[in-house]
Short mmCIF file of C-alpha atoms in Angstrom, two decimals:
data_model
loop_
_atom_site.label_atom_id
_atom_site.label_comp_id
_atom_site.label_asym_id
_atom_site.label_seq_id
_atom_site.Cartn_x
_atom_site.Cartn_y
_atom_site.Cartn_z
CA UNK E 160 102.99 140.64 151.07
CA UNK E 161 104.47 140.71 154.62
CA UNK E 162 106.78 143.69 156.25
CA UNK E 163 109.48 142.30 158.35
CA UNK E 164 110.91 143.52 161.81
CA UNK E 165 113.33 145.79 160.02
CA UNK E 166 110.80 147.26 157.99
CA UNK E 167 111.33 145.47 154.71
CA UNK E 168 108.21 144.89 152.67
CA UNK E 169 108.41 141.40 150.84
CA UNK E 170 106.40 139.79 147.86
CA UNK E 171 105.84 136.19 148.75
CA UNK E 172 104.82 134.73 145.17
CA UNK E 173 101.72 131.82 144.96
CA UNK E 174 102.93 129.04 143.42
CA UNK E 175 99.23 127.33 143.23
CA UNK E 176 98.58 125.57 146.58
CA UNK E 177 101.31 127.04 148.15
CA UNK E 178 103.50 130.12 148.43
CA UNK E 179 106.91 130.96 146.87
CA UNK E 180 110.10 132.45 149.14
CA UNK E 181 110.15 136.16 150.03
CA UNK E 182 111.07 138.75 147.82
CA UNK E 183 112.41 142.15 149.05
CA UNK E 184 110.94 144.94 147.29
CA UNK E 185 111.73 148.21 149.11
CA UNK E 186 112.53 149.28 153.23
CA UNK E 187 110.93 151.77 155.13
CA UNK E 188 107.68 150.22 155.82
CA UNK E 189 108.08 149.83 159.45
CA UNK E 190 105.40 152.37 160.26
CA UNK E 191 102.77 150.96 158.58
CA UNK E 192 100.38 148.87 160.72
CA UNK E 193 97.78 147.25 158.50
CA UNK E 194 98.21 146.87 154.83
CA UNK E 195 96.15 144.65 151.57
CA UNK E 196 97.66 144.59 148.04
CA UNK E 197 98.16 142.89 144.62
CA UNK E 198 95.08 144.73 143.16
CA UNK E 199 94.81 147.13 140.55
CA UNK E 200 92.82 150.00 142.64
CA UNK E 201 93.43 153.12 140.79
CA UNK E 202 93.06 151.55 137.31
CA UNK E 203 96.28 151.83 135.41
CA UNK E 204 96.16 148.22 135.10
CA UNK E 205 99.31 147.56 137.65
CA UNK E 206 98.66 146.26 141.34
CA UNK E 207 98.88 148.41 143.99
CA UNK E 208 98.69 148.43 147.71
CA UNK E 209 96.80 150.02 150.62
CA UNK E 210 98.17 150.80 153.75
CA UNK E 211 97.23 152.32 157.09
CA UNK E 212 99.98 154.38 159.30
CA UNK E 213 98.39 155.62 162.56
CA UNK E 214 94.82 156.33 161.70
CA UNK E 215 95.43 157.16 158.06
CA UNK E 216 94.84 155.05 155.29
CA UNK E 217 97.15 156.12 152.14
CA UNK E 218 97.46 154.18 148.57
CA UNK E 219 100.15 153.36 147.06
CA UNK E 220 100.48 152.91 143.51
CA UNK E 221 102.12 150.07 141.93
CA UNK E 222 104.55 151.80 139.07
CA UNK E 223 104.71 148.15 136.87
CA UNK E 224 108.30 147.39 138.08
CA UNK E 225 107.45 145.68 141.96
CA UNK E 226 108.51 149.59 142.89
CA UNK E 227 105.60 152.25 144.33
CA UNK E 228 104.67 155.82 143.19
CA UNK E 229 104.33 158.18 146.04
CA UNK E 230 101.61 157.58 148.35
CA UNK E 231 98.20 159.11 148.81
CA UNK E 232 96.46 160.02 151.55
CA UNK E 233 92.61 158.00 150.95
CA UNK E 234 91.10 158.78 154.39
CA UNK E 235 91.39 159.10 157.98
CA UNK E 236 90.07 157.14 161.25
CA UNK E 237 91.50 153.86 160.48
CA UNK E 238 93.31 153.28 164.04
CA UNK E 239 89.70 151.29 165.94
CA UNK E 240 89.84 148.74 162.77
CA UNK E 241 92.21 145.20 163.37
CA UNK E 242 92.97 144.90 159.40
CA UNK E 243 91.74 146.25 156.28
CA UNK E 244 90.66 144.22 152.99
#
């Protein structure tokens, strides 16, 4: 997963020993400054993704289509940390 400069979170596919071409999933995701996905972390068996905006770190759950539910907030005091895992 990658955001580009205009914001557009893409799905870059692994293909084995390397990776696939970009795949748009959704805009807006300009603001977010660290993210980590692909994992199922809320248990409803689709993968999901974690993201920090400012100093908050929210969830947001895969909905089994390559689309998100609404996000939720998962903590606070995120800013002093370079990336999150």
């Amino acid at each position: 997963m990658a955001v580009g400069y205009d914001g557009t979170l893409y799905f870059y596919p692994g293909l084995g020993s390397r990776f696939g071409a970009g795949v748009a999933v959704s805009s807006g995701w300009g603001v977010i400054t660290a993210f980590t996905g692909g994992v199922d972390y809320n248990g409803d068996k689709n993968p999901d993704l974690i993201a920090r905006i400012s100093d908050e770190l929210y969830l947001y759950p895969g909905d089994g289509t390559g689309q998100f539910k609404s996000r939720v907030l998962i903590g606070s005091g995120w800013a002093g940390y370079l990336q999150i895992e």
